[in-house]
């Protein structure tokens, strides 16, 4: 979603393949020692897809990334477009339009690729999670707890619902993260909903509480190979810029909150444990420039994240992307990180 709108309420490139290894704002490169923290380093970034089009579709508003079964990357736009990107160059190679069952556009925010070639896509409008074929056809729709629906049907606030979507290792459990708290829950306590997959169908399963840093929401989650979660927390302050922090979270020992109506600091409720991996404002800027004030010119409205593999030392290769909201003051930027977990 667009964090400026939320935080206003809360607070009243890729040119050519060679550019990926050349210094400069179009695609600056950095050796692994360019550390953001002891656990995270940044290799390079690319702005070359910023304000571009492919096959008549604007390449921007990117809110989620996933590795597809053929090794390509899927990039989701919250304006109802799903791009296929070349995994090496990040160039678009295909695009399909996504809609709901009536043909209306989705406010698509989360993406998970299934092994059969279909994709799960979350929309923060209702909210919803739908399964789409490769050509974009809606195949089915997952159940959603009534409390997580947007008011008056539930206790969620419009544009503050399902942002992150990830499959846990093995593909039998799906997890969606709410961006902000439900009405009646403590500020900063968001719910992570899971579904269990059996014979191709997803049924509602456990739900967990996750506590964000003050003023931040959760735009993305991604399961690590060992079943933990990488969690992005993000916020925006006018005149200051974006805050983006990367956490490692562990579902083990967290309380199932699916039967807890209001999360207001109950002692018996154990939230998901989290450990800060890096505040991305602490990364080297690598020569990046920003179109608006930022604590680090490298930063923008980062929303999408996926794990693309491991390096020789076992660190995760993590790709991030920012959502430019089709705004001249923002940038579609890809970030290549290495993360030790």
Tab-separated table of C-alpha atoms in Angstrom:
chain	number	residue	atom	x	y	z
A	1	UNK	CA	0.000	0.000	0.000
A	2	UNK	CA	0.981	3.679	-0.082
A	3	UNK	CA	2.606	4.435	3.316
A	4	UNK	CA	2.291	8.204	3.026
A	5	UNK	CA	-1.460	7.949	3.417
A	6	UNK	CA	-1.186	5.753	6.513
A	7	UNK	CA	1.538	7.710	8.240
A	8	UNK	CA	-0.185	10.999	7.567
A	9	UNK	CA	-2.989	9.575	9.642
A	10	UNK	CA	-0.615	8.200	12.246
A	11	UNK	CA	1.518	11.342	12.574
A	12	UNK	CA	-1.115	14.406	11.722
A	13	UNK	CA	19.204	0.209	-12.685
A	14	UNK	CA	18.651	-1.702	-14.591
A	15	UNK	CA	19.820	-0.198	-17.877
A	16	UNK	CA	21.805	-2.999	-19.517
A	17	UNK	CA	23.322	-6.101	-17.974
A	18	UNK	CA	26.644	-4.276	-17.794
A	19	UNK	CA	25.063	-1.581	-15.626
A	20	UNK	CA	24.589	-4.118	-12.876
A	21	UNK	CA	28.313	-4.089	-12.216
A	22	UNK	CA	29.063	-0.471	-12.924
A	23	UNK	CA	29.150	2.271	-10.306
A	24	UNK	CA	26.559	5.011	-10.523
A	25	UNK	CA	22.872	5.584	-9.864
A	26	UNK	CA	21.643	3.407	-12.764
A	27	UNK	CA	23.038	0.260	-11.191
A	28	UNK	CA	25.807	0.687	-8.653
A	29	UNK	CA	27.771	-2.359	-7.552
A	30	UNK	CA	29.396	-3.054	-4.217
A	31	UNK	CA	31.538	-5.875	-2.864
A	32	UNK	CA	30.141	-8.040	-0.091
A	33	UNK	CA	32.038	-6.065	2.536
A	34	UNK	CA	29.671	-3.131	2.023
A	35	UNK	CA	27.895	-3.844	5.260
A	36	UNK	CA	24.584	-2.530	6.495
A	37	UNK	CA	25.127	-4.456	9.755
A	38	UNK	CA	26.992	-7.525	10.965
A	39	UNK	CA	24.294	-9.702	9.338
A	40	UNK	CA	23.440	-7.812	6.132
A	41	UNK	CA	25.461	-6.388	3.253
A	42	UNK	CA	24.383	-4.814	-0.011
A	43	UNK	CA	25.949	-5.808	-3.317
A	44	UNK	CA	24.282	-3.391	-5.718
A	45	UNK	CA	21.095	-1.631	-6.702
A	46	UNK	CA	19.374	-0.783	-9.980
A	47	UNK	CA	17.001	2.012	-10.991
A	48	UNK	CA	16.835	1.159	-14.687
A	49	UNK	CA	13.212	-0.040	-14.650
A	50	UNK	CA	12.122	3.241	-13.086
A	51	UNK	CA	9.348	4.970	-15.094
A	52	UNK	CA	9.539	2.453	-17.948
A	53	UNK	CA	6.849	0.491	-19.778
A	54	UNK	CA	6.639	-3.024	-21.138
A	55	UNK	CA	4.121	-4.102	-23.778
A	56	UNK	CA	2.108	-0.964	-23.040
A	57	UNK	CA	2.047	-1.549	-19.259
A	58	UNK	CA	3.750	0.754	-16.778
A	59	UNK	CA	6.562	-1.100	-14.986
A	60	UNK	CA	6.178	0.237	-11.471
A	61	UNK	CA	3.934	0.141	-8.416
A	62	UNK	CA	5.805	-3.083	-7.598
A	63	UNK	CA	4.655	-4.542	-4.293
A	64	UNK	CA	5.884	-8.167	-4.274
A	65	UNK	CA	8.450	-10.538	-5.753
A	66	UNK	CA	8.627	-14.321	-6.000
A	67	UNK	CA	10.862	-16.909	-7.653
A	68	UNK	CA	8.828	-18.901	-10.175
A	69	UNK	CA	9.250	-22.617	-10.814
A	70	UNK	CA	11.230	-21.970	-14.044
A	71	UNK	CA	13.753	-19.822	-12.158
A	72	UNK	CA	12.398	-16.537	-13.466
A	73	UNK	CA	11.158	-13.801	-11.172
A	74	UNK	CA	7.527	-12.796	-10.812
A	75	UNK	CA	6.969	-9.131	-9.927
A	76	UNK	CA	3.537	-7.977	-8.803
A	77	UNK	CA	2.167	-4.489	-9.372
A	78	UNK	CA	-0.572	-3.231	-7.060
A	79	UNK	CA	-2.273	-1.898	-10.202
A	80	UNK	CA	-3.283	-5.447	-11.206
A	81	UNK	CA	-0.303	-6.465	-13.381
A	82	UNK	CA	1.990	-9.461	-12.920
A	83	UNK	CA	5.339	-9.302	-14.711
A	84	UNK	CA	7.801	-12.058	-15.454
A	85	UNK	CA	11.395	-10.819	-15.138
A	86	UNK	CA	14.588	-12.393	-16.368
A	87	UNK	CA	16.357	-13.542	-13.193
A	88	UNK	CA	19.770	-12.323	-14.396
A	89	UNK	CA	18.971	-8.995	-16.042
A	90	UNK	CA	15.626	-8.229	-14.315
A	91	UNK	CA	14.221	-7.219	-17.695
A	92	UNK	CA	10.473	-7.872	-18.172
A	93	UNK	CA	9.740	-10.742	-20.541
A	94	UNK	CA	5.948	-11.080	-20.097
A	95	UNK	CA	3.006	-9.440	-18.339
A	96	UNK	CA	-0.525	-10.595	-17.508
A	97	UNK	CA	-3.442	-8.653	-16.062
A	98	UNK	CA	-4.962	-9.849	-12.795
A	99	UNK	CA	-8.576	-9.262	-11.806
A	100	UNK	CA	-11.148	-10.492	-9.336
A	101	UNK	CA	-13.963	-12.873	-10.269
A	102	UNK	CA	-15.987	-10.016	-11.795
A	103	UNK	CA	-13.094	-8.657	-13.861
A	104	UNK	CA	-12.294	-5.714	-11.575
A	105	UNK	CA	-8.715	-4.694	-10.819
A	106	UNK	CA	-7.031	-5.862	-7.618
A	107	UNK	CA	-5.052	-3.856	-5.088
A	108	UNK	CA	-2.540	-6.685	-5.259
A	109	UNK	CA	0.127	-6.685	-2.542
A	110	UNK	CA	1.395	-10.213	-1.767
A	111	UNK	CA	2.641	-12.999	-4.043
A	112	UNK	CA	3.570	-16.663	-3.626
A	113	UNK	CA	4.420	-19.091	-6.429
A	114	UNK	CA	3.171	-22.674	-6.169
A	115	UNK	CA	5.044	-25.609	-7.651
A	116	UNK	CA	2.272	-26.327	-10.154
A	117	UNK	CA	2.804	-22.995	-11.895
A	118	UNK	CA	-0.117	-21.185	-10.288
A	119	UNK	CA	0.300	-18.105	-8.095
A	120	UNK	CA	-1.346	-16.955	-4.898
A	121	UNK	CA	-2.062	-13.229	-4.811
A	122	UNK	CA	-3.323	-11.205	-1.855
A	123	UNK	CA	-5.374	-8.050	-2.236
A	124	UNK	CA	-5.718	-5.575	0.616
A	125	UNK	CA	-9.138	-4.363	-0.506
A	126	UNK	CA	-11.364	-6.983	1.171
A	127	UNK	CA	-8.787	-8.457	2.008
A	128	UNK	CA	-8.490	-11.637	-0.061
A	129	UNK	CA	-6.116	-14.337	-1.250
A	130	UNK	CA	-6.822	-15.796	-4.689
A	131	UNK	CA	-5.104	-18.509	-6.701
A	132	UNK	CA	-4.464	-17.542	-10.312
A	133	UNK	CA	-3.362	-19.574	-13.327
A	134	UNK	CA	-0.344	-18.454	-15.333
A	135	UNK	CA	-2.639	-16.524	-17.689
A	136	UNK	CA	-4.213	-14.671	-14.742
A	137	UNK	CA	-7.482	-16.619	-14.512
A	138	UNK	CA	-8.919	-16.854	-10.982
A	139	UNK	CA	-8.990	-20.533	-9.975
A	140	UNK	CA	-10.199	-20.291	-6.381
A	141	UNK	CA	-10.242	-18.090	-3.310
A	142	UNK	CA	-9.033	-18.810	0.223
A	143	UNK	CA	-11.211	-18.267	3.303
A	144	UNK	CA	-10.434	-15.216	5.462
A	145	UNK	CA	-11.357	-14.823	9.165
A	146	UNK	CA	-14.185	-12.351	9.606
A	147	UNK	CA	-12.200	-10.165	12.044
A	148	UNK	CA	-9.514	-9.548	9.400
A	149	UNK	CA	-11.992	-8.125	6.899
A	150	UNK	CA	-12.292	-4.403	6.323
A	151	UNK	CA	-14.887	-2.633	8.476
A	152	UNK	CA	-17.851	-2.838	8.722
A	153	UNK	CA	-17.561	-6.541	7.800
A	154	UNK	CA	-14.573	-6.906	10.162
A	155	UNK	CA	-12.120	-4.890	12.255
A	156	UNK	CA	-9.455	-4.065	9.669
A	157	UNK	CA	-8.838	-0.644	8.163
A	158	UNK	CA	-8.944	-0.170	4.398
A	159	UNK	CA	-5.481	-0.374	2.762
A	160	UNK	CA	-3.942	-1.784	5.951
A	161	UNK	CA	-4.613	-5.510	5.521
A	162	UNK	CA	-2.776	-8.348	3.706
A	163	UNK	CA	0.564	-7.002	2.466
A	164	UNK	CA	2.960	-9.929	2.820
A	165	UNK	CA	2.407	-13.478	1.547
A	166	UNK	CA	4.774	-16.449	1.731
A	167	UNK	CA	4.824	-20.235	1.631
A	168	UNK	CA	6.718	-21.971	4.406
A	169	UNK	CA	9.226	-24.682	3.413
A	170	UNK	CA	7.485	-27.715	1.963
A	171	UNK	CA	4.656	-25.639	0.532
A	172	UNK	CA	2.039	-26.944	2.964
A	173	UNK	CA	1.583	-23.751	4.988
A	174	UNK	CA	0.800	-20.297	3.636
A	175	UNK	CA	1.271	-17.165	5.763
A	176	UNK	CA	-0.128	-13.668	5.187
A	177	UNK	CA	0.868	-10.636	7.224
A	178	UNK	CA	-1.470	-7.775	8.036
A	179	UNK	CA	0.215	-4.411	7.567
A	180	UNK	CA	-1.263	-2.666	10.617
A	181	UNK	CA	-3.296	-3.542	13.704
A	182	UNK	CA	-7.000	-4.369	13.785
A	183	UNK	CA	-9.373	-2.022	15.579
A	184	UNK	CA	-9.425	-3.186	19.193
A	185	UNK	CA	-5.889	-4.594	19.076
A	186	UNK	CA	-2.972	-2.690	20.573
A	187	UNK	CA	-1.285	-0.253	18.201
A	188	UNK	CA	1.725	-1.943	16.631
A	189	UNK	CA	0.416	-5.477	17.182
A	190	UNK	CA	-0.376	-7.017	13.800
A	191	UNK	CA	-1.742	-10.460	13.009
A	192	UNK	CA	-0.087	-13.095	10.844
A	193	UNK	CA	-2.666	-15.543	9.433
A	194	UNK	CA	-1.801	-19.043	8.200
A	195	UNK	CA	-3.528	-21.662	6.079
A	196	UNK	CA	-2.746	-25.392	5.842
A	197	UNK	CA	-2.753	-27.022	2.420
A	198	UNK	CA	-4.323	-30.454	1.972
A	199	UNK	CA	-5.071	-32.083	-1.377
A	200	UNK	CA	-4.587	-28.771	-3.132
A	201	UNK	CA	-6.966	-26.788	-0.910
A	202	UNK	CA	-6.028	-24.250	1.766
A	203	UNK	CA	-7.902	-24.229	5.087
A	204	UNK	CA	-7.623	-21.659	7.870
A	205	UNK	CA	-4.990	-22.542	10.473
A	206	UNK	CA	-3.107	-20.794	13.268
A	207	UNK	CA	-2.797	-17.048	13.672
A	208	UNK	CA	0.000	-15.188	15.459
A	209	UNK	CA	0.737	-11.761	16.933
A	210	UNK	CA	3.711	-9.736	15.723
A	211	UNK	CA	4.811	-6.457	17.328
A	212	UNK	CA	6.246	-3.811	15.045
A	213	UNK	CA	8.500	-0.924	15.969
A	214	UNK	CA	6.641	2.292	16.766
A	215	UNK	CA	4.995	3.848	13.723
A	216	UNK	CA	5.994	1.059	11.337
A	217	UNK	CA	3.924	-1.471	9.411
A	218	UNK	CA	4.715	-4.806	7.739
A	219	UNK	CA	4.823	-4.606	3.924
A	220	UNK	CA	6.401	-8.023	3.307
A	221	UNK	CA	7.368	-11.371	4.804
A	222	UNK	CA	9.415	-14.179	3.276
A	223	UNK	CA	10.079	-17.621	4.697
A	224	UNK	CA	13.713	-18.704	5.031
A	225	UNK	CA	14.760	-22.265	4.135
A	226	UNK	CA	14.710	-23.251	7.829
A	227	UNK	CA	11.140	-22.025	8.373
A	228	UNK	CA	11.846	-18.706	10.036
A	229	UNK	CA	10.716	-15.427	8.476
A	230	UNK	CA	12.397	-12.377	7.057
A	231	UNK	CA	10.089	-9.479	7.943
A	232	UNK	CA	10.255	-5.996	6.467
A	233	UNK	CA	9.035	-3.139	8.644
A	234	UNK	CA	8.498	0.175	6.928
A	235	UNK	CA	7.201	3.675	7.508
A	236	UNK	CA	7.255	7.149	5.991
A	237	UNK	CA	7.532	10.597	7.561
A	238	UNK	CA	6.998	13.641	5.361
A	239	UNK	CA	10.128	15.764	5.135
A	240	UNK	CA	12.257	12.955	6.573
A	241	UNK	CA	11.685	9.950	4.337
A	242	UNK	CA	11.390	6.210	4.730
A	243	UNK	CA	12.317	3.915	7.586
A	244	UNK	CA	12.999	0.337	6.452
A	245	UNK	CA	14.174	-2.364	8.829
A	246	UNK	CA	14.778	-6.062	8.205
A	247	UNK	CA	14.002	-8.535	10.978
A	248	UNK	CA	14.394	-12.273	11.442
A	249	UNK	CA	11.274	-13.721	13.105
A	250	UNK	CA	10.593	-17.134	14.637
A	251	UNK	CA	7.100	-18.601	14.848
A	252	UNK	CA	8.133	-21.289	17.306
A	253	UNK	CA	6.639	-20.838	20.772
A	254	UNK	CA	4.316	-18.047	19.583
A	255	UNK	CA	0.708	-18.273	20.789
A	256	UNK	CA	-2.070	-19.135	18.356
A	257	UNK	CA	-4.208	-15.984	18.580
A	258	UNK	CA	-7.013	-17.116	16.259
A	259	UNK	CA	-9.307	-17.394	19.291
A	260	UNK	CA	-8.188	-14.134	20.941
A	261	UNK	CA	-10.628	-11.357	20.065
A	262	UNK	CA	-8.508	-8.401	21.164
A	263	UNK	CA	-4.715	-8.316	21.445
A	264	UNK	CA	-4.022	-5.769	24.148
A	265	UNK	CA	-0.884	-6.981	25.908
A	266	UNK	CA	-2.200	-10.152	27.569
A	267	UNK	CA	0.593	-11.878	29.452
A	268	UNK	CA	-0.515	-15.295	28.266
A	269	UNK	CA	-0.104	-14.295	24.602
A	270	UNK	CA	3.438	-14.837	23.356
A	271	UNK	CA	4.095	-12.836	20.167
A	272	UNK	CA	6.433	-13.927	17.424
A	273	UNK	CA	10.031	-13.393	18.490
A	274	UNK	CA	12.025	-11.064	16.266
A	275	UNK	CA	15.680	-10.059	15.932
A	276	UNK	CA	16.869	-6.972	14.083
A	277	UNK	CA	19.115	-7.848	11.143
A	278	UNK	CA	19.604	-4.338	9.749
A	279	UNK	CA	18.201	-0.847	9.532
A	280	UNK	CA	18.644	-0.145	5.824
A	281	UNK	CA	19.395	3.501	6.545
A	282	UNK	CA	22.758	2.198	7.772
A	283	UNK	CA	23.662	0.680	4.392
A	284	UNK	CA	26.288	2.441	2.249
A	285	UNK	CA	24.495	4.601	-0.303
A	286	UNK	CA	26.579	3.259	-3.236
A	287	UNK	CA	26.158	6.564	-5.059
A	288	UNK	CA	22.365	6.411	-5.047
A	289	UNK	CA	20.336	9.581	-5.350
A	290	UNK	CA	16.884	10.299	-3.952
A	291	UNK	CA	14.119	12.433	-5.468
A	292	UNK	CA	12.834	13.475	-2.038
A	293	UNK	CA	14.306	13.790	1.468
A	294	UNK	CA	15.613	10.464	2.816
A	295	UNK	CA	17.801	9.559	5.809
A	296	UNK	CA	19.887	7.654	3.246
A	297	UNK	CA	19.514	8.421	-0.487
A	298	UNK	CA	19.512	4.673	-1.148
A	299	UNK	CA	16.097	4.340	0.514
A	300	UNK	CA	12.679	4.458	-1.057
A	301	UNK	CA	9.277	2.872	-0.435
A	302	UNK	CA	10.490	-0.740	-0.209
A	303	UNK	CA	7.618	-3.234	-0.399
A	304	UNK	CA	8.704	-6.441	-2.174
A	305	UNK	CA	11.185	-9.111	-1.103
A	306	UNK	CA	12.206	-12.594	-2.176
A	307	UNK	CA	15.073	-15.017	-1.545
A	308	UNK	CA	16.850	-15.984	-4.761
A	309	UNK	CA	19.432	-18.467	-3.378
A	310	UNK	CA	22.575	-18.694	-1.269
A	311	UNK	CA	26.125	-17.535	-1.854
A	312	UNK	CA	29.224	-19.683	-1.343
A	313	UNK	CA	29.367	-18.814	2.355
A	314	UNK	CA	25.746	-19.817	2.975
A	315	UNK	CA	24.339	-16.297	3.170
A	316	UNK	CA	20.897	-15.769	1.677
A	317	UNK	CA	20.683	-13.744	-1.501
A	318	UNK	CA	17.752	-11.392	-0.962
A	319	UNK	CA	16.201	-9.154	-3.592
A	320	UNK	CA	14.119	-6.136	-2.574
A	321	UNK	CA	12.082	-3.749	-4.711
A	322	UNK	CA	10.467	-0.387	-3.991
A	323	UNK	CA	6.964	0.690	-4.992
A	324	UNK	CA	7.175	4.073	-6.715
A	325	UNK	CA	3.384	4.633	-6.556
A	326	UNK	CA	3.778	5.966	-10.125
A	327	UNK	CA	4.964	9.149	-8.414
A	328	UNK	CA	7.676	11.391	-9.958
A	329	UNK	CA	9.160	11.885	-6.473
A	330	UNK	CA	9.680	8.138	-5.945
A	331	UNK	CA	11.793	5.465	-7.625
A	332	UNK	CA	11.365	1.848	-8.696
A	333	UNK	CA	14.603	0.460	-7.273
A	334	UNK	CA	15.931	-3.089	-6.870
A	335	UNK	CA	18.332	-3.907	-4.012
A	336	UNK	CA	20.591	-6.985	-3.937
A	337	UNK	CA	21.389	-7.995	-0.354
A	338	UNK	CA	23.272	-10.832	1.328
A	339	UNK	CA	21.817	-11.885	4.667
A	340	UNK	CA	23.316	-14.141	7.310
A	341	UNK	CA	20.629	-15.811	9.461
